């Protein structure tokens, strides 16, 4: 008989400490990820043969895409590692990989010095970083959901996207400061290496902090249960991927939830700046300020929406995003295309980000609550990474290609269709009672066709 008791509620100070340490690693991961995109205009010539600057930038963009393609592999490998060897170990490994990738980029000599080895080392570094960021989401989402105070899991889990946004803003801030301090020549020669070194050192410090985090009680109880079953039956538990495939409905729900949320997130936080410049005709400097202020406010919306999901339910908050996003996307993008007024553009962008908050604040906890402990990190991380690689990474190319073809309005409907998939998936989730813990933490891990959301 299983006599395990429910995990004891941790002290509030320990919860806050664990959440902060988990989010600091996530911040560093995304800082490093965006530093590459931000500073590629300076280091492209260092890694590829001199000649056409456009060809050099295209080469760095191709290497950036390689990182996206590695994210599913990272979601799979680090997700399995987190489910088998602990959330804390996986999170420490994730930030260590990202730190190693940044250090490699920051210290690699130029093409003129070591020849073909320069781009080879750059690709190697991005492969490592792709693995890292691919595994970070699932492990981090799982850890935050499991260490959070019951009844406030939505609030604490929302800080995952807070840290992602701070990572974006930090990379932009470092770039602005360096541009003010160094000359363009200095930035091209050696200044671009500074943000990578900063990321590498910060990553090592955060790895030490993550080693001091408390391991999830849910994971420890599941590990004890698995060891007891193995001792009594002589059979080891089924492999993580094979066990995950026993939850097909949950996997479909995660895919559909992630498609609309991921596409809208990249459209309104990343592509929007280019859209305002290329389509609306807003000055680059104004578009940068609009995006920075909007992202800054968007960051504060996360805990608000997460807290609302604790009070009113995850599904209602997800429906707020998916219904609102489905209705306003085409009108907002159409109106924005015809305005050069910076205040109107800011208002339209902010309106969409308010709706997107309904997804980003709940993305971690909703997906984590769909799977039992033994496959939770893999169940969250792998489908999310697949969607990020195939849909998130293609937002900008699709938008620009349709604009080039004179069919930009088709892009508006593409985004709307993706959000509509999330709308369907939102109706698939089922709210359990308010006093429920994470699903299947103590019960035997038996497949179910229900998709619970606490």
XYZ file of C-alpha atoms in Angstrom:
454
model
C 0.000 0.000 0.000
C 1.233 3.491 -0.811
C 1.586 5.283 2.522
C 3.264 8.390 1.204
C 1.823 11.626 2.494
C 1.355 14.852 0.619
C 4.318 17.186 0.399
C 4.551 19.506 3.382
C 3.895 23.144 2.585
C 7.272 24.907 2.475
C 7.926 28.138 4.361
C 7.070 31.248 2.379
C 10.675 32.460 2.538
C 11.911 29.190 1.007
C 9.288 29.387 -1.747
C 10.348 32.925 -2.661
C 14.046 31.958 -2.510
C 13.535 28.935 -4.774
C 11.421 30.907 -7.259
C 13.986 33.721 -7.424
C 16.876 31.302 -8.027
C 14.907 29.444 -10.669
C 13.946 32.679 -12.427
C 17.483 34.122 -12.288
C 18.702 31.198 -14.364
C 15.856 31.687 -16.820
C 16.760 35.380 -17.062
C 20.407 34.580 -17.874
C 19.367 31.951 -20.419
C 17.220 34.416 -22.353
C 19.696 37.266 -21.945
C 22.326 35.100 -23.671
C 19.824 33.996 -26.317
C 18.899 37.568 -27.268
C 22.456 38.929 -26.994
C 23.372 36.848 -30.037
C 20.567 38.366 -32.128
C 21.223 41.910 -30.874
C 25.017 41.967 -31.385
C 25.241 39.977 -34.636
C 25.551 43.232 -36.595
C 28.910 43.747 -34.862
C 30.445 40.269 -34.788
C 29.296 38.901 -38.167
C 32.496 40.079 -39.861
C 34.626 38.436 -37.152
C 33.380 34.905 -37.830
C 32.929 34.871 -41.602
C 35.199 35.819 -44.525
C 35.336 39.512 -45.359
C 33.297 40.644 -48.332
C 29.561 41.262 -48.554
C 28.211 42.456 -45.156
C 24.749 41.156 -46.050
C 26.160 37.682 -46.682
C 27.889 37.821 -43.303
C 24.653 38.764 -41.536
C 22.793 36.006 -43.365
C 25.427 33.549 -42.161
C 24.964 34.612 -38.536
C 21.165 34.420 -39.013
C 21.515 30.859 -40.308
C 23.560 29.944 -37.236
C 20.849 31.557 -35.069
C 18.286 29.306 -36.789
C 20.424 26.260 -35.941
C 19.918 27.137 -32.284
C 16.135 27.047 -32.787
C 16.356 23.636 -34.448
C 18.242 22.256 -31.442
C 15.545 23.293 -28.985
C 13.384 20.145 -29.403
C 16.418 17.978 -28.716
C 17.127 20.030 -25.612
C 13.499 19.734 -24.505
C 13.722 15.963 -24.880
C 17.130 15.342 -23.291
C 16.915 17.795 -20.398
C 13.236 16.978 -19.863
C 14.071 13.304 -19.391
C 17.038 14.240 -17.204
C 14.796 16.392 -14.984
C 12.226 13.601 -14.627
C 14.870 10.986 -13.840
C 17.514 12.880 -11.874
C 15.734 15.903 -10.438
C 14.597 19.371 -11.412
C 17.479 21.070 -9.602
C 20.137 19.052 -11.433
C 18.524 19.726 -14.813
C 18.257 23.462 -14.161
C 21.903 23.650 -13.073
C 22.964 21.720 -16.190
C 20.859 23.972 -18.409
C 22.420 27.242 -17.247
C 25.902 25.660 -17.344
C 25.399 24.772 -21.020
C 24.253 28.294 -21.833
C 27.232 29.756 -19.975
C 29.627 27.483 -21.873
C 28.118 28.551 -25.192
C 28.418 32.250 -24.361
C 32.006 31.851 -23.175
C 32.901 30.028 -26.388
C 31.475 32.831 -28.548
C 33.072 35.528 -26.423
C 36.570 33.999 -26.559
C 36.696 32.559 -30.091
C 39.336 34.315 -32.250
C 38.279 35.903 -35.530
C 38.220 34.234 -38.964
C 41.364 36.138 -39.902
C 43.173 34.484 -36.978
C 42.003 30.847 -37.013
C 40.219 30.560 -40.359
C 37.368 28.072 -40.762
C 37.534 27.129 -37.076
C 35.897 30.458 -36.183
C 32.483 29.688 -37.778
C 32.770 26.042 -36.673
C 33.156 27.102 -33.034
C 30.297 29.581 -33.452
C 27.982 26.826 -34.711
C 29.113 24.534 -31.883
C 28.355 27.240 -29.311
C 24.878 27.828 -30.736
C 24.155 24.094 -30.720
C 24.954 24.037 -27.005
C 22.819 27.118 -26.365
C 19.938 25.662 -28.377
C 20.032 22.532 -26.228
C 20.108 24.691 -23.122
C 17.190 26.987 -23.888
C 15.176 24.054 -25.253
C 15.464 22.236 -21.942
C 15.107 25.299 -19.729
C 11.398 25.952 -20.319
C 10.099 22.517 -19.318
C 12.424 22.099 -16.337
C 11.810 25.637 -15.090
C 8.027 25.461 -15.573
C 7.922 22.139 -13.741
C 10.100 23.311 -10.872
C 8.224 26.569 -10.319
C 4.860 24.802 -10.364
C 6.024 22.181 -7.857
C 7.777 24.439 -5.323
C 5.095 27.143 -5.335
C 2.647 27.531 -2.476
C -0.584 25.612 -3.176
C -3.258 28.098 -4.159
C -0.646 30.533 -5.521
C 0.968 28.400 -8.195
C -0.301 30.601 -11.000
C 1.183 33.702 -9.372
C 4.624 32.202 -8.756
C 4.793 30.372 -12.099
C 4.047 33.620 -13.959
C 7.517 34.859 -13.004
C 8.984 32.521 -15.624
C 7.873 34.932 -18.348
C 8.815 37.908 -16.161
C 12.388 36.598 -16.239
C 12.213 35.997 -20.016
C 11.172 39.617 -20.585
C 13.853 40.934 -18.212
C 16.377 38.874 -20.183
C 15.261 40.612 -23.391
C 15.385 44.052 -21.789
C 18.793 43.356 -20.192
C 20.346 42.421 -23.538
C 18.920 45.601 -25.067
C 20.139 47.704 -22.123
C 23.700 46.312 -22.320
C 23.730 47.107 -26.035
C 22.550 50.690 -25.465
C 25.188 51.271 -22.758
C 28.028 49.861 -24.855
C 26.943 51.932 -27.838
C 27.167 55.033 -25.653
C 30.578 54.137 -24.182
C 32.441 52.628 -27.157
C 32.994 53.824 -30.704
C 31.564 51.782 -33.612
C 35.121 50.608 -34.402
C 35.678 49.408 -30.835
C 32.314 47.631 -30.837
C 33.246 45.779 -34.023
C 36.766 44.887 -32.898
C 36.224 43.709 -29.314
C 33.269 45.442 -27.646
C 30.756 42.852 -28.862
C 32.575 40.216 -26.777
C 31.705 41.957 -23.485
C 27.997 40.934 -23.310
C 28.909 37.291 -23.974
C 31.506 37.324 -21.187
C 28.962 38.969 -18.873
C 26.477 36.203 -19.710
C 29.040 33.457 -19.151
C 30.156 34.749 -15.737
C 26.574 35.444 -14.620
C 25.581 31.945 -15.758
C 28.272 30.334 -13.594
C 27.162 32.360 -10.571
C 23.537 31.380 -11.142
C 24.520 27.716 -11.531
C 26.014 27.847 -8.016
C 22.806 29.463 -6.747
C 20.680 26.815 -8.444
C 22.675 24.066 -6.738
C 21.466 25.532 -3.433
C 17.776 25.362 -4.393
C 15.512 22.894 -2.609
C 14.643 19.893 -4.722
C 10.958 19.565 -5.481
C 9.131 17.488 -2.855
C 6.881 16.162 -5.609
C 9.907 14.791 -7.470
C 11.357 13.241 -4.291
C 8.082 11.504 -3.483
C 7.770 10.181 -7.036
C 11.363 8.929 -6.952
C 10.705 7.095 -3.671
C 7.541 5.561 -5.106
C 9.364 4.377 -8.247
C 12.192 2.871 -6.195
C 9.676 1.060 -3.984
C 7.865 -0.345 -7.028
C 11.142 -1.486 -8.567
C 12.161 -3.181 -5.323
C 8.831 -5.004 -4.991
C 8.336 -6.017 -8.631
C 11.904 -6.170 -9.910
C 10.871 -4.094 -12.929
C 12.163 -0.635 -13.696
C 9.641 2.108 -14.567
C 8.894 2.601 -18.268
C 11.195 5.010 -20.116
C 10.198 8.663 -20.020
C 9.326 9.056 -23.709
C 7.367 5.815 -23.816
C 5.529 6.823 -20.644
C 4.795 10.277 -22.072
C 3.101 8.784 -25.147
C 0.495 7.302 -22.797
C -0.948 10.821 -22.474
C -1.970 11.668 -26.065
C -4.799 14.062 -25.211
C -2.574 16.081 -22.920
C 0.129 16.269 -25.597
C -2.365 17.498 -28.207
C -3.653 20.097 -25.742
C -0.127 21.356 -24.997
C 0.695 21.587 -28.722
C -2.466 23.583 -29.484
C -2.089 25.838 -26.445
C 1.549 26.519 -27.309
C 0.988 27.258 -31.028
C -1.273 30.269 -30.548
C 0.560 31.542 -27.494
C 4.023 31.185 -29.013
C 3.113 32.802 -32.343
C 1.367 35.749 -30.675
C 4.259 36.178 -28.200
C 6.845 36.421 -30.986
C 4.597 38.641 -33.119
C 3.950 41.206 -30.389
C 7.283 41.154 -28.539
C 9.794 40.611 -31.364
C 8.334 41.096 -34.850
C 6.206 44.110 -33.885
C 9.188 46.481 -33.870
C 10.065 45.596 -37.484
C 6.379 45.741 -38.451
C 6.050 49.310 -37.161
C 9.103 50.371 -39.156
C 8.518 48.426 -42.407
C 4.737 48.615 -42.644
C 3.557 51.543 -40.513
C 6.472 53.795 -41.469
C 7.310 54.726 -37.864
C 10.894 55.875 -37.270
C 13.287 53.183 -35.982
C 14.093 55.164 -32.847
C 10.396 55.644 -32.034
C 9.628 51.982 -32.683
C 12.436 50.967 -30.297
C 11.075 53.203 -27.527
C 7.513 51.951 -28.061
C 8.665 48.337 -27.868
C 10.820 48.903 -24.787
C 8.070 50.657 -22.806
C 5.424 48.137 -23.900
C 7.622 45.174 -22.913
C 8.395 46.811 -19.575
C 4.674 47.147 -18.786
C 4.001 43.670 -20.191
C 6.394 42.300 -17.575
C 4.227 43.641 -14.739
C 1.091 42.116 -16.235
C 2.428 38.591 -15.687
C 1.970 38.241 -11.900
C -1.368 40.034 -12.138
C -2.700 37.540 -14.679
C -1.098 34.648 -12.784
C -2.824 35.730 -9.575
C -6.149 35.992 -11.397
C -5.718 32.412 -12.607
C -5.343 31.290 -8.989
C -8.536 33.066 -8.035
C -10.769 32.491 -11.054
C -9.214 29.454 -12.764
C -6.629 28.853 -15.472
C -9.156 28.147 -18.192
C -10.914 31.513 -17.803
C -7.625 33.388 -18.104
C -6.579 31.304 -21.129
C -9.978 31.994 -22.712
C -9.420 35.710 -22.109
C -6.269 35.439 -24.244
C -7.578 33.137 -26.940
C -10.982 34.782 -27.459
C -9.535 38.290 -27.265
C -6.590 37.423 -29.513
C -8.818 35.776 -32.096
C -11.074 38.860 -32.236
C -8.564 41.730 -32.169
C -5.548 40.479 -34.141
C -6.753 41.355 -37.652
C -8.303 44.748 -36.690
C -5.261 45.790 -34.624
C -2.653 44.861 -37.245
C -4.786 46.484 -39.965
C -5.132 49.722 -37.998
C -1.471 49.721 -37.022
C -0.443 49.430 -40.669
C -2.074 52.801 -41.391
C -0.824 54.860 -38.441
C 2.388 56.772 -37.840
C 1.196 58.205 -34.533
C 3.489 56.803 -31.839
C 0.842 56.991 -29.100
C -1.726 55.171 -31.213
C 0.872 52.538 -32.131
C 1.809 52.082 -28.482
C -1.851 51.734 -27.491
C -2.526 49.104 -30.158
C 0.586 47.118 -29.247
C -0.240 47.322 -25.544
C -3.821 46.160 -26.159
C -2.522 42.976 -27.764
C 0.034 42.404 -25.010
C -2.736 42.641 -22.397
C -4.456 39.712 -24.101
C -1.173 37.815 -24.617
C -0.584 38.052 -20.844
C -3.455 35.617 -20.421
C -1.279 33.019 -22.136
C 2.220 33.880 -20.944
C 1.264 34.132 -17.259
C -0.419 30.718 -17.308
C 1.621 28.859 -19.931
C 3.923 27.187 -17.426
C 1.401 26.152 -14.802
C -1.363 25.048 -17.195
C 0.984 22.694 -19.030
C 2.678 21.447 -15.856
C -0.671 20.569 -14.277
C -1.570 18.316 -17.206
C 1.055 15.653 -16.484
C 1.969 13.473 -13.497
C 5.306 14.021 -11.782
C 7.229 11.257 -13.556
C 6.848 12.821 -17.034
C 6.012 16.433 -16.180
C 9.262 18.103 -17.291
C 9.349 16.128 -20.540
C 5.611 16.621 -21.142
C 5.949 20.384 -20.825
C 9.383 20.831 -22.420
C 9.326 18.664 -25.545
C 6.073 19.854 -27.181
C 6.833 23.466 -26.254
C 10.292 23.229 -27.833
C 8.860 21.649 -30.999
C 6.326 24.460 -31.316
C 8.958 27.145 -30.582
C 11.214 25.750 -33.320
C 8.528 25.254 -35.980
C 6.164 28.171 -35.251
C 8.033 30.683 -33.082
C 11.176 30.616 -35.187
C 9.229 31.099 -38.422
C 7.063 34.085 -37.399
C 9.407 36.693 -38.836
C 10.242 34.868 -42.110
C 6.546 34.189 -42.787
C 5.544 37.780 -42.013
C 8.293 39.269 -44.200
C 7.719 36.790 -47.038
C 3.984 37.547 -47.186
C 4.696 41.291 -47.111
C 7.197 40.879 -49.952
C 4.547 38.977 -51.927
C 2.003 41.756 -51.375
C -0.153 39.511 -49.160
C 0.575 40.936 -45.717
C -3.054 40.711 -44.603
C -2.772 36.936 -45.004
C -0.237 37.020 -42.170
C -2.863 38.627 -39.904
C -5.215 35.711 -40.557
C -2.383 33.199 -40.070
C -1.758 34.588 -36.577
C -5.503 34.579 -35.878
C -5.763 30.928 -36.961
C -2.933 29.931 -34.638
C -4.611 31.684 -31.696
C -7.885 29.951 -32.598
C -6.149 26.602 -32.011
C -5.373 27.781 -28.483
C -9.035 28.740 -28.121
C -10.062 25.161 -28.953
C -7.458 23.742 -26.554
C -8.679 26.071 -23.786
C -12.063 24.363 -23.916
C -10.337 20.983 -23.615
C -9.000 21.671 -20.129
C -11.033 20.827 -17.059
C -10.889 22.655 -13.741
C -10.645 20.397 -10.670
C -11.626 21.448 -7.149
C -9.857 24.429 -5.620
C -8.035 22.364 -2.969
C -6.425 20.019 -5.505
C -2.671 19.628 -5.671
C -0.752 19.012 -8.891
C -2.421 16.087 -10.654
C -1.153 12.557 -9.941
C 1.630 13.573 -7.540
C 0.610 10.930 -5.054
C -1.748 8.743 -7.067
C -0.382 5.942 -9.271
C 0.713 7.261 -12.646
C -2.170 5.838 -14.676
C -2.963 7.375 -18.084
C -6.159 9.380 -18.236
C -8.017 11.163 -20.977
C -8.860 14.052 -18.661
C -6.741 17.181 -18.920
C -6.788 18.645 -15.402
C -5.967 22.240 -14.596
C -5.599 23.128 -10.936
